[in-house]
PDB file of C-alpha atoms in Angstrom:
ATOM      1  CA  MET Y   1       0.000   0.000   0.000  1.00  0.00           C
ATOM      2  CA  ASP Y   2       1.473   3.384  -0.954  1.00  0.00           C
ATOM      3  CA  ARG Y   3       1.596   6.344   1.428  1.00  0.00           C
ATOM      4  CA  ARG Y   4      -1.337   8.252  -0.146  1.00  0.00           C
ATOM      5  CA  THR Y   5      -3.577   5.156  -0.041  1.00  0.00           C
ATOM      6  CA  PHE Y   6      -2.639   4.597   3.582  1.00  0.00           C
ATOM      7  CA  LEU Y   7      -3.411   8.232   4.417  1.00  0.00           C
ATOM      8  CA  ALA Y   8      -6.795   7.975   2.736  1.00  0.00           C
ATOM      9  CA  THR Y   9      -7.561   4.784   4.668  1.00  0.00           C
ATOM     10  CA  ALA Y  10      -6.384   6.291   7.936  1.00  0.00           C
ATOM     11  CA  GLY Y  11      -8.342   9.503   7.352  1.00  0.00           C
ATOM     12  CA  ALA Y  12     -11.097   8.641   9.803  1.00  0.00           C
ATOM     13  CA  ALA Y  13      -8.582   8.349  12.641  1.00  0.00           C
ATOM     14  CA  ALA Y  14      -7.034  11.693  11.682  1.00  0.00           C
ATOM     15  CA  ALA Y  15     -10.461  13.334  11.639  1.00  0.00           C
ATOM     16  CA  VAL Y  16     -10.962  12.408  15.288  1.00  0.00           C
ATOM     17  CA  GLY Y  17      -7.707  14.169  16.193  1.00  0.00           C
ATOM     18  CA  LEU Y  18      -8.752  17.294  14.280  1.00  0.00           C
ATOM     19  CA  ALA Y  19     -12.331  17.463  15.564  1.00  0.00           C
ATOM     20  CA  GLY Y  20     -13.320  21.058  16.236  1.00  0.00           C
ATOM     21  CA  CYS Y  21     -10.461  22.473  14.150  1.00  0.00           C
ATOM     22  CA  GLY Y  22     -12.354  23.121  10.934  1.00  0.00           C
ATOM     23  CA  ALA Y  23     -10.954  25.108   8.068  1.00  0.00           C
ATOM     24  CA  ALA Y  24     -12.441  28.561   8.271  1.00  0.00           C
ATOM     25  CA  GLY Y  25     -13.160  29.486   4.693  1.00  0.00           C
ATOM     26  CA  GLY Y  26     -11.319  26.434   3.318  1.00  0.00           C
ATOM     27  CA  SER Y  27     -12.394  23.002   2.224  1.00  0.00           C
ATOM     28  CA  LEU Y  28      -9.429  20.754   2.990  1.00  0.00           C
ATOM     29  CA  SER Y  29     -10.186  17.148   3.804  1.00  0.00           C
ATOM     30  CA  GLU Y  30      -8.012  15.263   6.269  1.00  0.00           C
ATOM     31  CA  THR Y  31      -6.551  13.263   3.371  1.00  0.00           C
ATOM     32  CA  ALA Y  32      -5.582  16.328   1.302  1.00  0.00           C
ATOM     33  CA  TYR Y  33      -2.355  16.837   3.251  1.00  0.00           C
ATOM     34  CA  ASP Y  34       0.319  15.047   5.282  1.00  0.00           C
ATOM     35  CA  VAL Y  35       0.979  17.736   7.903  1.00  0.00           C
ATOM     36  CA  GLY Y  36      -1.770  19.988   9.216  1.00  0.00           C
ATOM     37  CA  MET Y  37      -1.359  23.597  10.325  1.00  0.00           C
ATOM     38  CA  VAL Y  38      -3.834  24.362  13.088  1.00  0.00           C
ATOM     39  CA  HIS Y  39      -3.738  27.241  15.587  1.00  0.00           C
ATOM     40  CA  ASN Y  40      -0.039  27.401  16.575  1.00  0.00           C
ATOM     41  CA  ALA Y  41       0.985  23.825  15.760  1.00  0.00           C
ATOM     42  CA  PHE Y  42       2.011  21.480  12.984  1.00  0.00           C
ATOM     43  CA  GLN Y  43       0.185  18.145  13.259  1.00  0.00           C
ATOM     44  CA  PRO Y  44       2.056  15.847  13.429  1.00  0.00           C
ATOM     45  CA  VAL Y  45       5.103  17.660  14.782  1.00  0.00           C
ATOM     46  CA  GLU Y  46       7.394  15.037  13.225  1.00  0.00           C
ATOM     47  CA  PHE Y  47       6.664  13.399   9.876  1.00  0.00           C
ATOM     48  CA  GLU Y  48       8.590  10.584   8.201  1.00  0.00           C
ATOM     49  CA  ALA Y  49       9.076  10.437   4.436  1.00  0.00           C
ATOM     50  CA  SER Y  50      11.296   8.685   1.918  1.00  0.00           C
ATOM     51  CA  VAL Y  51      13.643  10.250  -0.619  1.00  0.00           C
ATOM     52  CA  GLY Y  52      11.514  11.395  -3.557  1.00  0.00           C
ATOM     53  CA  ASP Y  53       8.326  11.825  -1.498  1.00  0.00           C
ATOM     54  CA  THR Y  54       6.347  15.019  -1.776  1.00  0.00           C
ATOM     55  CA  VAL Y  55       5.082  16.201   1.595  1.00  0.00           C
ATOM     56  CA  VAL Y  56       1.964  18.367   1.627  1.00  0.00           C
ATOM     57  CA  TRP Y  57       1.190  20.828   4.430  1.00  0.00           C
ATOM     58  CA  GLY Y  58      -2.442  21.950   4.701  1.00  0.00           C
ATOM     59  CA  ASN Y  59      -3.732  24.955   6.596  1.00  0.00           C
ATOM     60  CA  SER Y  60      -6.921  23.758   8.246  1.00  0.00           C
ATOM     61  CA  GLY Y  61      -6.839  26.543  10.825  1.00  0.00           C
ATOM     62  CA  SER Y  62      -8.195  30.069  10.736  1.00  0.00           C
ATOM     63  CA  ARG Y  63      -4.931  32.069  10.432  1.00  0.00           C
ATOM     64  CA  GLY Y  64      -2.155  32.329   7.878  1.00  0.00           C
ATOM     65  CA  HIS Y  65       0.957  30.205   8.431  1.00  0.00           C
ATOM     66  CA  SER Y  66       4.277  29.532   6.747  1.00  0.00           C
ATOM     67  CA  VAL Y  67       6.475  26.497   6.231  1.00  0.00           C
ATOM     68  CA  THR Y  68      10.001  27.868   6.606  1.00  0.00           C
ATOM     69  CA  ALA Y  69      13.120  25.715   6.862  1.00  0.00           C
ATOM     70  CA  TYR Y  70      15.788  26.650   9.359  1.00  0.00           C
ATOM     71  CA  GLY Y  71      18.693  27.217   6.969  1.00  0.00           C
ATOM     72  CA  ASN Y  72      21.216  25.629   9.314  1.00  0.00           C
ATOM     73  CA  MET Y  73      18.983  22.689  10.301  1.00  0.00           C
ATOM     74  CA  ILE Y  74      18.614  20.835   7.010  1.00  0.00           C
ATOM     75  CA  PRO Y  75      21.054  18.339   5.450  1.00  0.00           C
ATOM     76  CA  GLU Y  76      24.150  19.993   4.016  1.00  0.00           C
ATOM     77  CA  ASP Y  77      23.456  18.837   0.438  1.00  0.00           C
ATOM     78  CA  ALA Y  78      19.735  19.677   0.539  1.00  0.00           C
ATOM     79  CA  ALA Y  79      18.088  22.578  -1.237  1.00  0.00           C
ATOM     80  CA  TYR Y  80      16.478  25.206   0.974  1.00  0.00           C
ATOM     81  CA  PHE Y  81      12.665  25.151   1.119  1.00  0.00           C
ATOM     82  CA  ALA Y  82       9.987  27.587   2.245  1.00  0.00           C
ATOM     83  CA  SER Y  83       6.415  28.323   1.282  1.00  0.00           C
ATOM     84  CA  GLY Y  84       6.667  31.215  -1.147  1.00  0.00           C
ATOM     85  CA  GLY Y  85       9.804  29.807  -2.787  1.00  0.00           C
ATOM     86  CA  ALA Y  86      12.433  31.843  -0.940  1.00  0.00           C
ATOM     87  CA  ALA Y  87      16.052  30.806  -1.537  1.00  0.00           C
ATOM     88  CA  SER Y  88      17.110  31.364   2.090  1.00  0.00           C
ATOM     89  CA  GLN Y  89      15.681  31.721   5.576  1.00  0.00           C
ATOM     90  CA  LYS Y  90      16.568  35.428   5.598  1.00  0.00           C
ATOM     91  CA  GLU Y  91      14.697  35.946   2.326  1.00  0.00           C
ATOM     92  CA  ALA Y  92      11.663  33.991   3.581  1.00  0.00           C
ATOM     93  CA  VAL Y  93      11.439  36.115   6.730  1.00  0.00           C
ATOM     94  CA  SER Y  94      11.868  39.425   4.897  1.00  0.00           C
ATOM     95  CA  ASN Y  95       9.253  38.505   2.247  1.00  0.00           C
ATOM     96  CA  TRP Y  96       6.572  37.235   4.625  1.00  0.00           C
ATOM     97  CA  PRO Y  97       3.540  37.775   4.570  1.00  0.00           C
ATOM     98  CA  ASP Y  98       3.574  39.016   0.965  1.00  0.00           C
ATOM     99  CA  GLU Y  99       5.143  35.692  -0.067  1.00  0.00           C
ATOM    100  CA  GLY Y 100       4.954  32.384   1.743  1.00  0.00           C
ATOM    101  CA  ASN Y 101       1.675  32.940   3.559  1.00  0.00           C
ATOM    102  CA  VAL Y 102      -0.327  29.700   3.406  1.00  0.00           C
ATOM    103  CA  ARG Y 103      -3.866  30.954   3.952  1.00  0.00           C
ATOM    104  CA  PRO Y 104      -6.681  28.901   5.535  1.00  0.00           C
ATOM    105  CA  GLY Y 105      -7.774  26.168   3.141  1.00  0.00           C
ATOM    106  CA  GLU Y 106      -4.523  26.308   1.122  1.00  0.00           C
ATOM    107  CA  THR Y 107      -1.625  23.860   0.876  1.00  0.00           C
ATOM    108  CA  TYR Y 108       2.123  23.948   0.319  1.00  0.00           C
ATOM    109  CA  SER Y 109       4.149  20.988  -0.933  1.00  0.00           C
ATOM    110  CA  TYR Y 110       7.824  20.127  -1.208  1.00  0.00           C
ATOM    111  CA  THR Y 111       9.620  17.098  -2.640  1.00  0.00           C
ATOM    112  CA  PHE Y 112      12.532  15.854  -0.514  1.00  0.00           C
ATOM    113  CA  GLU Y 113      15.501  14.576  -2.540  1.00  0.00           C
ATOM    114  CA  VAL Y 114      18.199  14.209   0.153  1.00  0.00           C
ATOM    115  CA  PRO Y 115      17.920  11.933   3.207  1.00  0.00           C
ATOM    116  CA  GLY Y 116      18.216  13.497   6.647  1.00  0.00           C
ATOM    117  CA  GLU Y 117      16.405  15.610   9.175  1.00  0.00           C
ATOM    118  CA  TYR Y 118      14.740  18.864   8.123  1.00  0.00           C
ATOM    119  CA  ARG Y 119      13.624  21.290  10.835  1.00  0.00           C
ATOM    120  CA  TYR Y 120      11.182  24.051   9.968  1.00  0.00           C
ATOM    121  CA  TYR Y 121       8.840  26.576  11.587  1.00  0.00           C
ATOM    122  CA  CYS Y 122       5.992  29.007  11.001  1.00  0.00           C
ATOM    123  CA  ILE Y 123       7.280  32.595  10.793  1.00  0.00           C
ATOM    124  CA  PRO Y 124       4.443  34.347  12.668  1.00  0.00           C
ATOM    125  CA  HIS Y 125       4.034  31.569  15.257  1.00  0.00           C
ATOM    126  CA  GLU Y 126       7.605  30.456  15.953  1.00  0.00           C
ATOM    127  CA  ALA Y 127       7.610  32.127  19.387  1.00  0.00           C
ATOM    128  CA  ALA Y 128       4.458  30.145  20.239  1.00  0.00           C
ATOM    129  CA  GLY Y 129       6.348  26.932  19.459  1.00  0.00           C
ATOM    130  CA  MET Y 130       5.043  26.196  15.939  1.00  0.00           C
ATOM    131  CA  LYS Y 131       7.949  24.065  14.779  1.00  0.00           C
ATOM    132  CA  GLY Y 132       8.205  20.739  12.999  1.00  0.00           C
ATOM    133  CA  THR Y 133      10.553  18.148  11.586  1.00  0.00           C
ATOM    134  CA  VAL Y 134      10.519  15.973   8.487  1.00  0.00           C
ATOM    135  CA  VAL Y 135      12.776  12.923   8.704  1.00  0.00           C
ATOM    136  CA  VAL Y 136      13.665  11.647   5.221  1.00  0.00           C
ATOM    137  CA  THR Y 137      15.007   8.113   4.802  1.00  0.00           C
ATOM    138  CA  GLU Y 138      16.361   6.339   1.732  1.00  0.00           C
TER     139      GLU Y 138
END
């Protein structure tokens, strides 16, 4: 069973965990994304993927969020990633919210090509602890 099929099958269990956290103005289903953005949290906080997988973040909350890699907390050979397409963490921060704002009901996706641990955060909610990790295996 591939990852998307598993996620679709496991959707009912995920819906229980997201009860009461509806997408204000959006229409995301629990199977439309791998990592949810709700209030001041990524759900799940840590997500496992394989090299070549595309991870989808979905904003099912009521506020704008970002997916912004910590430039010094991704594998050395990996390309930088951030919603909005910034080439660096500094650029992502200086361009937000004009670029990189994932609005309620929207998604952001990124394909991981290098194994390792990728730490990221939400620009406006970092101080509230909105941080996550994607662990990519071969």
